[in-house]
Amino acid sequence: MTFAAMIGHMKDREVPQRILITGASGGLGSALARFYARPGVSLSLWGRDVPRLTDVAQACRAAGALVDVRSLDLSDVAGAVDSLNAEDNAHSVDLALFVSGLGDIRPPADKVEGADLVARLGVVNYVAPTALAAALAARMAERGQGRIVLIGSAAAFHALPFAAAYSGSKAGLARFAEALRLGVREHGVAVTLVSPGFIDTAAGRRVPGPKPLLRSPQKVAEAIARAAERRQAHVVLPWPFKILRLFDRLLPRALRERVLLGLSPPSR
Ligand SMILES: NC(=O)c1ccc[n+]([C@@H]2O[C@H](COP(=O)([O-])OP(=O)(O)OC[C@H]3O[C@@H](n4cnc5c(N)ncnc54)[C@H](OP(=O)(O)O)[C@@H]3O)[C@@H](O)[C@H]2O)c1
């Protein structure tokens, strides 16, 4: 389905009214904000970079949406949860997309990632989105409805020696999403985990080496919206990354480790 047809199709169906997006100043988050922006929709856009958030907000307002922006650092997890509770008290959130995230690749000169970086990725990629999702899921469960989307990564399913903190934090997020989904499903709340491969954003372009099956943020945003609308449990984008996941599971450990080490930039 084309982008325009998809918007038309969604207009005729149940469109969430109040949508919260973290990481809305980034490549994928801004594509999602633009995708959902239309009359009758109210967007809460979170990020840190005020000029980029302002640009995205302007584009969304031009498309007819009501827009609030919130600049905050998710490293302050308690502060972020307070902000979420305050927003949800003021206007119940129907759909939340937790998109913010940090990438990392160990510099070739380093044998392992620095402790500071590992801690930062743990907080931004795992602690903050899971705490926010838990707080919101509890509120949605009380209301008997709502949708939560957590953006993980295809890297969650592979023990990448050059990006241990990234693959580890996203693996934790994937397990959390699955458990949360099972816990709140009977209360009318849908939790969708999205595991993308390579996306053509500034962050994606910083990853060295070839990027097979690279997708535009717009295409990925459309697929995420479709999955959220269908209340899908897990979507891997694009689908051939599912095959890699299967290989990873089936290969004998020695062979799997050889393949993973072959992907690594050499350490010195
Ligand atoms: N790009 C890819 O190839 C790829 C592949 C798989 C999964 N993903 C995942 O997709 C998501 C979006 O990635 P992207 O490519 O759009 O990256 P991006 O353009 O770098 O955007 C990342 C977003 O996260 C926000 N963020 C980072 N640290 C934050 C913090 N401490 N507090 C608050 N916000 C923070 C950024 O805010 P500011 O810019 O305002 O600081 C930005 O809005 C991430 O979760 C990423 O792991 C990306």
mmCIF file of N, CA, C and O in Angstrom, residues 138-175:
data_model
loop_
_atom_site.group_PDB
_atom_site.id
_atom_site.type_symbol
_atom_site.label_atom_id
_atom_site.label_comp_id
_atom_site.label_asym_id
_atom_site.label_seq_id
_atom_site.Cartn_x
_atom_site.Cartn_y
_atom_site.Cartn_z
ATOM 1 N N ALA A 138 0.111 0.325 32.980
ATOM 2 C CA ALA A 138 -0.739 0.216 34.179
ATOM 3 C C ALA A 138 -1.957 1.135 34.034
ATOM 4 O O ALA A 138 -3.089 0.754 34.359
ATOM 5 N N ARG A 139 -1.719 2.343 33.532
ATOM 6 C CA ARG A 139 -2.819 3.296 33.356
ATOM 7 C C ARG A 139 -3.780 2.820 32.266
ATOM 8 O O ARG A 139 -5.008 2.901 32.409
ATOM 9 N N MET A 140 -3.219 2.331 31.167
ATOM 10 C CA MET A 140 -4.067 1.845 30.065
ATOM 11 C C MET A 140 -4.886 0.641 30.512
ATOM 12 O O MET A 140 -6.062 0.500 30.144
ATOM 13 N N ALA A 141 -4.266 -0.232 31.316
ATOM 14 C CA ALA A 141 -4.985 -1.426 31.785
ATOM 15 C C ALA A 141 -6.189 -1.022 32.644
ATOM 16 O O ALA A 141 -7.252 -1.642 32.569
ATOM 17 N N GLU A 142 -6.021 0.037 33.441
ATOM 18 C CA GLU A 142 -7.154 0.549 34.245
ATOM 19 C C GLU A 142 -8.288 1.012 33.333
ATOM 20 O O GLU A 142 -9.460 0.833 33.629
ATOM 21 N N ARG A 143 -7.890 1.620 32.190
ATOM 22 C CA ARG A 143 -8.911 2.139 31.253
ATOM 23 C C ARG A 143 -9.458 1.036 30.341
ATOM 24 O O ARG A 143 -10.437 1.233 29.625
ATOM 25 N N GLY A 144 -8.739 -0.102 30.287
ATOM 26 C CA GLY A 144 -9.177 -1.226 29.459
ATOM 27 C C GLY A 144 -8.871 -1.050 27.983
ATOM 28 O O GLY A 144 -9.415 -1.756 27.132
ATOM 29 N N GLN A 145 -7.939 -0.144 27.656
ATOM 30 C CA GLN A 145 -7.556 0.032 26.243
ATOM 31 C C GLN A 145 -6.242 0.803 26.117
ATOM 32 O O GLN A 145 -5.852 1.513 27.045
ATOM 33 N N GLY A 146 -5.615 0.658 24.948
ATOM 34 C CA GLY A 146 -4.386 1.402 24.679
ATOM 35 C C GLY A 146 -3.401 0.549 23.901
ATOM 36 O O GLY A 146 -3.520 -0.678 23.848
ATOM 37 N N ARG A 147 -2.443 1.241 23.284
ATOM 38 C CA ARG A 147 -1.418 0.539 22.497
ATOM 39 C C ARG A 147 -0.051 1.116 22.818
ATOM 40 O O ARG A 147 0.101 2.341 22.905
ATOM 41 N N ILE A 148 0.912 0.221 22.950
ATOM 42 C CA ILE A 148 2.288 0.622 23.236
ATOM 43 C C ILE A 148 3.190 -0.043 22.204
ATOM 44 O O ILE A 148 3.049 -1.241 21.933
ATOM 45 N N VAL A 149 4.092 0.754 21.620
ATOM 46 C CA VAL A 149 5.065 0.215 20.654
ATOM 47 C C VAL A 149 6.464 0.481 21.192
ATOM 48 O O VAL A 149 6.793 1.621 21.551
ATOM 49 N N LEU A 150 7.267 -0.565 21.266
ATOM 50 C CA LEU A 150 8.655 -0.427 21.714
ATOM 51 C C LEU A 150 9.570 -0.706 20.526
ATOM 52 O O LEU A 150 9.428 -1.746 19.864
ATOM 53 N N ILE A 151 10.487 0.231 20.267
ATOM 54 C CA ILE A 151 11.399 0.035 19.131
ATOM 55 C C ILE A 151 12.685 -0.613 19.631
ATOM 56 O O ILE A 151 13.483 -0.002 20.351
ATOM 57 N N GLY A 152 12.855 -1.875 19.243
ATOM 58 C CA GLY A 152 14.076 -2.612 19.574
ATOM 59 C C GLY A 152 15.016 -2.568 18.389
ATOM 60 O O GLY A 152 15.198 -1.529 17.750
ATOM 61 N N SER A 153 15.574 -3.721 18.059
ATOM 62 C CA SER A 153 16.491 -3.799 16.924
ATOM 63 C C SER A 153 16.683 -5.264 16.550
ATOM 64 O O SER A 153 16.626 -6.142 17.430
ATOM 65 N N ALA A 154 16.963 -5.504 15.271
ATOM 66 C CA ALA A 154 17.323 -6.866 14.852
ATOM 67 C C ALA A 154 18.595 -7.311 15.585
ATOM 68 O O ALA A 154 18.837 -8.509 15.764
ATOM 69 N N ALA A 155 19.397 -6.328 16.037
ATOM 70 C CA ALA A 155 20.643 -6.647 16.764
ATOM 71 C C ALA A 155 20.366 -7.341 18.094
ATOM 72 O O ALA A 155 21.265 -7.949 18.676
ATOM 73 N N ALA A 156 19.120 -7.259 18.580
ATOM 74 C CA ALA A 156 18.777 -7.894 19.861
ATOM 75 C C ALA A 156 18.982 -9.407 19.810
ATOM 76 O O ALA A 156 19.177 -10.039 20.841
ATOM 77 N N PHE A 157 18.922 -9.986 18.618
ATOM 78 C CA PHE A 157 18.918 -11.443 18.498
ATOM 79 C C PHE A 157 20.282 -12.021 18.143
ATOM 80 O O PHE A 157 20.387 -13.196 17.819
ATOM 81 N N HIS A 158 21.304 -11.149 18.192
ATOM 82 C CA HIS A 158 22.656 -11.602 17.854
ATOM 83 C C HIS A 158 23.645 -11.012 18.868
ATOM 84 O O HIS A 158 23.575 -9.813 19.170
ATOM 85 N N ALA A 159 24.558 -11.856 19.355
ATOM 86 C CA ALA A 159 25.534 -11.393 20.353
ATOM 87 C C ALA A 159 26.683 -10.687 19.634
ATOM 88 O O ALA A 159 27.736 -11.278 19.384
ATOM 89 N N LEU A 160 26.485 -9.407 19.298
ATOM 90 C CA LEU A 160 27.463 -8.680 18.482
ATOM 91 C C LEU A 160 28.654 -8.262 19.353
ATOM 92 O O LEU A 160 28.497 -7.403 20.235
ATOM 93 N N PRO A 161 29.835 -8.828 19.122
ATOM 94 C CA PRO A 161 30.955 -8.526 20.019
ATOM 95 C C PRO A 161 31.398 -7.068 19.929
ATOM 96 O O PRO A 161 31.988 -6.559 20.870
ATOM 97 N N PHE A 162 31.116 -6.394 18.814
ATOM 98 C CA PHE A 162 31.531 -4.990 18.649
ATOM 99 C C PHE A 162 30.451 -4.029 19.130
ATOM 100 O O PHE A 162 30.629 -2.814 19.068
ATOM 101 N N ALA A 163 29.319 -4.528 19.572
ATOM 102 C CA ALA A 163 28.238 -3.664 20.043
ATOM 103 C C ALA A 163 27.480 -4.394 21.160
ATOM 104 O O ALA A 163 26.272 -4.538 21.130
ATOM 105 N N ALA A 164 28.261 -4.843 22.157
ATOM 106 C CA ALA A 164 27.664 -5.665 23.224
ATOM 107 C C ALA A 164 26.587 -4.887 23.978
ATOM 108 O O ALA A 164 25.522 -5.432 24.301
ATOM 109 N N ALA A 165 26.844 -3.603 24.260
ATOM 110 C CA ALA A 165 25.878 -2.825 25.050
ATOM 111 C C ALA A 165 24.605 -2.589 24.244
ATOM 112 O O ALA A 165 23.499 -2.620 24.787
ATOM 113 N N TYR A 166 24.764 -2.348 22.953
ATOM 114 C CA TYR A 166 23.589 -2.107 22.111
ATOM 115 C C TYR A 166 22.754 -3.388 21.985
ATOM 116 O O TYR A 166 21.555 -3.389 22.275
ATOM 117 N N SER A 167 23.414 -4.496 21.570
ATOM 118 C CA SER A 167 22.625 -5.721 21.368
ATOM 119 C C SER A 167 22.062 -6.211 22.707
ATOM 120 O O SER A 167 20.926 -6.685 22.770
ATOM 121 N N GLY A 168 22.828 -6.028 23.787
ATOM 122 C CA GLY A 168 22.344 -6.463 25.105
ATOM 123 C C GLY A 168 21.147 -5.646 25.578
ATOM 124 O O GLY A 168 20.157 -6.200 26.071
ATOM 125 N N SER A 169 21.231 -4.311 25.399
ATOM 126 C CA SER A 169 20.117 -3.464 25.872
ATOM 127 C C SER A 169 18.851 -3.737 25.053
ATOM 128 O O SER A 169 17.740 -3.773 25.589
ATOM 129 N N LYS A 170 19.017 -3.970 23.765
ATOM 130 C CA LYS A 170 17.847 -4.228 22.922
ATOM 131 C C LYS A 170 17.292 -5.645 23.174
ATOM 132 O O LYS A 170 16.091 -5.878 23.030
ATOM 133 N N ALA A 171 18.179 -6.588 23.553
ATOM 134 C CA ALA A 171 17.695 -7.934 23.902
ATOM 135 C C ALA A 171 16.827 -7.865 25.153
ATOM 136 O O ALA A 171 15.763 -8.493 25.242
ATOM 137 N N GLY A 172 17.284 -7.075 26.129
ATOM 138 C CA GLY A 172 16.494 -6.899 27.352
ATOM 139 C C GLY A 172 15.139 -6.287 27.038
ATOM 140 O O GLY A 172 14.105 -6.711 27.561
ATOM 141 N N LEU A 173 15.164 -5.285 26.158
ATOM 142 C CA LEU A 173 13.912 -4.617 25.786
ATOM 143 C C LEU A 173 12.945 -5.612 25.124
ATOM 144 O O LEU A 173 11.731 -5.590 25.374
ATOM 145 N N ALA A 174 13.502 -6.481 24.276
ATOM 146 C CA ALA A 174 12.658 -7.461 23.562
ATOM 147 C C ALA A 174 11.979 -8.404 24.560
ATOM 148 O O ALA A 174 10.777 -8.684 24.460
ATOM 149 N N ARG A 175 12.733 -8.875 25.540
ATOM 150 C CA ARG A 175 12.144 -9.799 26.512
ATOM 151 C C ARG A 175 11.088 -9.089 27.369
ATOM 152 O O ARG A 175 10.029 -9.627 27.669
#
